[in-house]
Amino acid sequence: LPKKTEYVYCSTSQQVADAIRDMVVRGAPAIGITAAYGMAIAQINMENIEDAYECLLRSRPTASNLRWAIEKIKGEDDKLSFAKNLHREDISLNRRLGENGAPLLNGGVLTVCNTGALATGGHGTALGMVRSAIEQGKDIRLYACETRPYNQGSRLTTYEC
């Protein structure tokens, strides 16, 4: 992104870990959700769950949402259902944040980094508030700054807008 839209399909937990490590997946909420799906894939494929857990954890060791998600899913019997619920919950929380934050926005909004649907399970956090404000009919101007090292703030936010 932003010049080309490409979907990456993963069929093993190792491929999911690679996607997280290689920054195909960006944004703390999206990383956590993706890692949860990685654990579900491991269960479906009858991979060793402990090995999948360690592999995913090593993919981005400082990502708190990743650790949180795979810790929560590790003991679940139906990991796919858990991952889907985690994904739905993130979108629901993003929408509530958007609804509650939209009234606070007026005029211009400066964003740093990407906080939209691509960085979360769907709607977005800070950019979700902008999205909700526009849905409510507000006239919002968005100024997207870059974030290093990948310039995801400017590239991904402007792509989403």
PDB file of C-alpha atoms in Angstrom:
ATOM      1  CA  LEU A   1       0.000   0.000   0.000  1.00  0.00           C
ATOM      2  CA  PRO A   2      -0.764   2.664  -1.079  1.00  0.00           C
ATOM      3  CA  LYS A   3       0.115   2.077  -4.720  1.00  0.00           C
ATOM      4  CA  LYS A   4      -1.095  -1.508  -4.816  1.00  0.00           C
ATOM      5  CA  THR A   5      -3.640  -3.412  -2.749  1.00  0.00           C
ATOM      6  CA  GLU A   6      -2.448  -6.920  -2.013  1.00  0.00           C
ATOM      7  CA  TYR A   7      -3.987  -9.572   0.199  1.00  0.00           C
ATOM      8  CA  VAL A   8      -1.696 -12.000   1.998  1.00  0.00           C
ATOM      9  CA  TYR A   9      -3.119 -15.419   2.829  1.00  0.00           C
ATOM     10  CA  CYS A  10      -1.504 -17.495   5.548  1.00  0.00           C
ATOM     11  CA  SER A  11      -2.102 -21.196   6.029  1.00  0.00           C
ATOM     12  CA  THR A  12       0.371 -21.899   8.873  1.00  0.00           C
ATOM     13  CA  SER A  13       1.236 -20.197  12.121  1.00  0.00           C
ATOM     14  CA  GLN A  14       4.765 -19.678  10.775  1.00  0.00           C
ATOM     15  CA  GLN A  15       3.390 -17.715   7.812  1.00  0.00           C
ATOM     16  CA  VAL A  16       1.348 -15.584  10.220  1.00  0.00           C
ATOM     17  CA  ALA A  17       4.460 -14.957  12.324  1.00  0.00           C
ATOM     18  CA  ASP A  18       6.386 -14.007   9.182  1.00  0.00           C
ATOM     19  CA  ALA A  19       3.653 -11.536   8.195  1.00  0.00           C
ATOM     20  CA  ILE A  20       3.789  -9.935  11.646  1.00  0.00           C
ATOM     21  CA  ARG A  21       7.601  -9.808  11.745  1.00  0.00           C
ATOM     22  CA  ASP A  22       7.909  -8.467   8.196  1.00  0.00           C
ATOM     23  CA  MET A  23       5.487  -5.597   8.952  1.00  0.00           C
ATOM     24  CA  VAL A  24       2.823  -6.889   6.572  1.00  0.00           C
ATOM     25  CA  VAL A  25       0.551  -6.476   9.595  1.00  0.00           C
ATOM     26  CA  ARG A  26       0.917  -3.131  11.389  1.00  0.00           C
ATOM     27  CA  GLY A  27      -0.870  -1.623  14.336  1.00  0.00           C
ATOM     28  CA  ALA A  28      -1.116  -3.083  17.824  1.00  0.00           C
ATOM     29  CA  PRO A  29      -4.763  -4.218  17.636  1.00  0.00           C
ATOM     30  CA  ALA A  30      -4.286  -5.767  14.171  1.00  0.00           C
ATOM     31  CA  ILE A  31      -1.163  -7.588  15.345  1.00  0.00           C
ATOM     32  CA  GLY A  32      -2.992  -9.088  18.330  1.00  0.00           C
ATOM     33  CA  ILE A  33      -5.960 -10.202  16.238  1.00  0.00           C
ATOM     34  CA  THR A  34      -3.697 -11.654  13.564  1.00  0.00           C
ATOM     35  CA  ALA A  35      -1.690 -13.567  16.172  1.00  0.00           C
ATOM     36  CA  ALA A  36      -4.932 -15.003  17.576  1.00  0.00           C
ATOM     37  CA  TYR A  37      -5.872 -16.210  14.097  1.00  0.00           C
ATOM     38  CA  GLY A  38      -2.355 -17.665  13.843  1.00  0.00           C
ATOM     39  CA  MET A  39      -3.055 -19.739  16.943  1.00  0.00           C
ATOM     40  CA  ALA A  40      -6.398 -20.827  15.441  1.00  0.00           C
ATOM     41  CA  ILE A  41      -4.621 -21.887  12.248  1.00  0.00           C
ATOM     42  CA  ALA A  42      -2.161 -23.870  14.355  1.00  0.00           C
ATOM     43  CA  GLN A  43      -5.034 -25.698  16.050  1.00  0.00           C
ATOM     44  CA  ILE A  44      -6.820 -26.402  12.759  1.00  0.00           C
ATOM     45  CA  ASN A  45      -3.578 -27.727  11.227  1.00  0.00           C
ATOM     46  CA  MET A  46      -2.848 -29.759  14.370  1.00  0.00           C
ATOM     47  CA  GLU A  47       0.453 -27.934  14.810  1.00  0.00           C
ATOM     48  CA  ASN A  48       2.130 -28.021  18.199  1.00  0.00           C
ATOM     49  CA  ILE A  49       0.359 -25.200  20.061  1.00  0.00           C
ATOM     50  CA  GLU A  50       3.341 -24.401  22.276  1.00  0.00           C
ATOM     51  CA  ASP A  51       5.614 -24.122  19.226  1.00  0.00           C
ATOM     52  CA  ALA A  52       3.084 -21.887  17.462  1.00  0.00           C
ATOM     53  CA  TYR A  53       2.796 -19.731  20.587  1.00  0.00           C
ATOM     54  CA  GLU A  54       6.590 -19.295  20.822  1.00  0.00           C
ATOM     55  CA  CYS A  55       6.936 -18.616  17.102  1.00  0.00           C
ATOM     56  CA  LEU A  56       4.221 -15.954  17.151  1.00  0.00           C
ATOM     57  CA  LEU A  57       5.602 -14.396  20.324  1.00  0.00           C
ATOM     58  CA  ARG A  58       9.070 -14.067  18.749  1.00  0.00           C
ATOM     59  CA  SER A  59       7.603 -12.401  15.645  1.00  0.00           C
ATOM     60  CA  ARG A  60       7.267  -9.048  17.459  1.00  0.00           C
ATOM     61  CA  PRO A  61       8.348  -9.515  21.094  1.00  0.00           C
ATOM     62  CA  THR A  62       7.580  -5.924  22.129  1.00  0.00           C
ATOM     63  CA  ALA A  63       4.005  -5.940  20.800  1.00  0.00           C
ATOM     64  CA  SER A  64       1.835  -5.953  23.921  1.00  0.00           C
ATOM     65  CA  ASN A  65      -1.387  -6.769  22.039  1.00  0.00           C
ATOM     66  CA  LEU A  66       0.296  -9.810  20.493  1.00  0.00           C
ATOM     67  CA  ARG A  67       1.339 -11.226  23.857  1.00  0.00           C
ATOM     68  CA  TRP A  68      -2.037 -10.390  25.390  1.00  0.00           C
ATOM     69  CA  ALA A  69      -3.979 -12.108  22.590  1.00  0.00           C
ATOM     70  CA  ILE A  70      -1.949 -15.296  22.441  1.00  0.00           C
ATOM     71  CA  GLU A  71      -1.906 -15.578  26.241  1.00  0.00           C
ATOM     72  CA  LYS A  72      -5.713 -15.359  26.255  1.00  0.00           C
ATOM     73  CA  ILE A  73      -6.247 -17.793  23.381  1.00  0.00           C
ATOM     74  CA  LYS A  74      -3.657 -20.348  24.478  1.00  0.00           C
ATOM     75  CA  GLY A  75      -6.001 -22.170  26.869  1.00  0.00           C
ATOM     76  CA  GLU A  76      -9.113 -21.937  24.700  1.00  0.00           C
ATOM     77  CA  ASP A  77     -10.576 -25.147  23.277  1.00  0.00           C
ATOM     78  CA  ASP A  78     -12.029 -23.484  20.164  1.00  0.00           C
ATOM     79  CA  LYS A  79      -9.350 -21.068  19.064  1.00  0.00           C
ATOM     80  CA  LEU A  80     -11.060 -20.061  15.824  1.00  0.00           C
ATOM     81  CA  SER A  81     -14.231 -18.971  17.631  1.00  0.00           C
ATOM     82  CA  PHE A  82     -12.112 -17.105  20.159  1.00  0.00           C
ATOM     83  CA  ALA A  83     -10.149 -15.297  17.411  1.00  0.00           C
ATOM     84  CA  LYS A  84     -13.361 -14.345  15.593  1.00  0.00           C
ATOM     85  CA  ASN A  85     -14.871 -13.012  18.832  1.00  0.00           C
ATOM     86  CA  LEU A  86     -11.697 -11.036  19.578  1.00  0.00           C
ATOM     87  CA  HIS A  87     -11.888  -9.541  16.076  1.00  0.00           C
ATOM     88  CA  ARG A  88     -15.587  -8.608  16.464  1.00  0.00           C
ATOM     89  CA  GLU A  89     -14.927  -7.138  19.918  1.00  0.00           C
ATOM     90  CA  ASP A  90     -12.155  -4.914  18.555  1.00  0.00           C
ATOM     91  CA  ILE A  91     -14.428  -3.545  15.834  1.00  0.00           C
ATOM     92  CA  SER A  92     -17.181  -2.946  18.383  1.00  0.00           C
ATOM     93  CA  LEU A  93     -14.811  -1.108  20.737  1.00  0.00           C
ATOM     94  CA  ASN A  94     -13.465   0.963  17.823  1.00  0.00           C
ATOM     95  CA  ARG A  95     -16.994   1.962  16.822  1.00  0.00           C
ATOM     96  CA  ARG A  96     -17.854   2.956  20.411  1.00  0.00           C
ATOM     97  CA  LEU A  97     -14.645   4.984  20.588  1.00  0.00           C
ATOM     98  CA  GLY A  98     -15.580   6.626  17.296  1.00  0.00           C
ATOM     99  CA  GLU A  99     -19.101   7.450  18.441  1.00  0.00           C
ATOM    100  CA  ASN A 100     -17.867   8.909  21.718  1.00  0.00           C
ATOM    101  CA  GLY A 101     -14.910  10.754  20.214  1.00  0.00           C
ATOM    102  CA  ALA A 102     -16.602  12.183  17.116  1.00  0.00           C
ATOM    103  CA  PRO A 103     -18.403  14.987  19.017  1.00  0.00           C
ATOM    104  CA  LEU A 104     -15.020  16.241  20.220  1.00  0.00           C
ATOM    105  CA  LEU A 105     -13.745  16.784  16.680  1.00  0.00           C
ATOM    106  CA  ASN A 106     -14.249  19.988  14.758  1.00  0.00           C
ATOM    107  CA  GLY A 107     -12.343  21.336  11.759  1.00  0.00           C
ATOM    108  CA  GLY A 108      -8.830  20.028  11.316  1.00  0.00           C
ATOM    109  CA  VAL A 109      -7.379  16.872  12.834  1.00  0.00           C
ATOM    110  CA  LEU A 110      -3.677  16.003  12.832  1.00  0.00           C
ATOM    111  CA  THR A 111      -2.797  12.304  12.928  1.00  0.00           C
ATOM    112  CA  VAL A 112       0.549  10.675  13.506  1.00  0.00           C
ATOM    113  CA  CYS A 113       1.006   7.031  12.564  1.00  0.00           C
ATOM    114  CA  ASN A 114      -1.862   4.942  11.243  1.00  0.00           C
ATOM    115  CA  THR A 115      -4.818   4.450  13.560  1.00  0.00           C
ATOM    116  CA  GLY A 116      -7.409   3.400  11.014  1.00  0.00           C
ATOM    117  CA  ALA A 117      -9.073   0.189   9.961  1.00  0.00           C
ATOM    118  CA  LEU A 118      -5.797  -1.231   8.636  1.00  0.00           C
ATOM    119  CA  ALA A 119      -4.176  -0.948  12.077  1.00  0.00           C
ATOM    120  CA  THR A 120      -7.114  -2.467  13.949  1.00  0.00           C
ATOM    121  CA  GLY A 121      -9.769  -5.104  13.449  1.00  0.00           C
ATOM    122  CA  GLY A 122     -11.855  -2.729  11.362  1.00  0.00           C
ATOM    123  CA  HIS A 123     -13.163   0.787  12.037  1.00  0.00           C
ATOM    124  CA  GLY A 124     -10.033   2.318  13.602  1.00  0.00           C
ATOM    125  CA  THR A 125      -9.170   4.081  16.849  1.00  0.00           C
ATOM    126  CA  ALA A 126      -8.252   7.769  16.357  1.00  0.00           C
ATOM    127  CA  LEU A 127      -9.008   7.592  12.641  1.00  0.00           C
ATOM    128  CA  GLY A 128     -12.207   5.783  13.611  1.00  0.00           C
ATOM    129  CA  MET A 129     -13.274   8.948  15.445  1.00  0.00           C
ATOM    130  CA  VAL A 130     -12.686  10.916  12.240  1.00  0.00           C
ATOM    131  CA  ARG A 131     -14.618   8.306  10.256  1.00  0.00           C
ATOM    132  CA  SER A 132     -17.504   8.483  12.751  1.00  0.00           C
ATOM    133  CA  ALA A 133     -17.502  12.305  12.699  1.00  0.00           C
ATOM    134  CA  ILE A 134     -17.787  12.279   8.908  1.00  0.00           C
ATOM    135  CA  GLU A 135     -20.604   9.704   9.136  1.00  0.00           C
ATOM    136  CA  GLN A 136     -22.351  12.190  11.483  1.00  0.00           C
ATOM    137  CA  GLY A 137     -22.075  14.881   8.806  1.00  0.00           C
ATOM    138  CA  LYS A 138     -19.179  16.859  10.265  1.00  0.00           C
ATOM    139  CA  ASP A 139     -16.791  18.690   7.956  1.00  0.00           C
ATOM    140  CA  ILE A 140     -13.387  17.328   9.002  1.00  0.00           C
ATOM    141  CA  ARG A 141     -10.023  17.999   7.398  1.00  0.00           C
ATOM    142  CA  LEU A 142      -7.398  15.392   8.133  1.00  0.00           C
ATOM    143  CA  TYR A 143      -3.669  16.106   8.147  1.00  0.00           C
ATOM    144  CA  ALA A 144      -1.705  12.839   8.088  1.00  0.00           C
ATOM    145  CA  CYS A 145       1.925  12.946   9.203  1.00  0.00           C
ATOM    146  CA  GLU A 146       4.462  10.245   8.491  1.00  0.00           C
ATOM    147  CA  THR A 147       5.857   7.813  11.017  1.00  0.00           C
ATOM    148  CA  ARG A 148       9.265   6.219  10.636  1.00  0.00           C
ATOM    149  CA  PRO A 149      10.730   3.859   9.606  1.00  0.00           C
ATOM    150  CA  TYR A 150       8.005   2.866   7.122  1.00  0.00           C
ATOM    151  CA  ASN A 151       6.082   6.143   6.756  1.00  0.00           C
ATOM    152  CA  GLN A 152       2.913   4.236   7.607  1.00  0.00           C
ATOM    153  CA  GLY A 153       1.279   7.339   9.056  1.00  0.00           C
ATOM    154  CA  SER A 154       1.208   9.165   5.785  1.00  0.00           C
ATOM    155  CA  ARG A 155       1.018   6.195   3.399  1.00  0.00           C
ATOM    156  CA  LEU A 156      -1.633   4.096   5.130  1.00  0.00           C
ATOM    157  CA  THR A 157      -3.763   6.898   6.547  1.00  0.00           C
ATOM    158  CA  THR A 158      -4.011   8.696   3.219  1.00  0.00           C
ATOM    159  CA  TYR A 159      -4.772   5.365   1.539  1.00  0.00           C
ATOM    160  CA  GLU A 160      -7.670   4.813   3.947  1.00  0.00           C
ATOM    161  CA  CYS A 161      -8.997   8.333   3.441  1.00  0.00           C
TER     162      CYS A 161
END
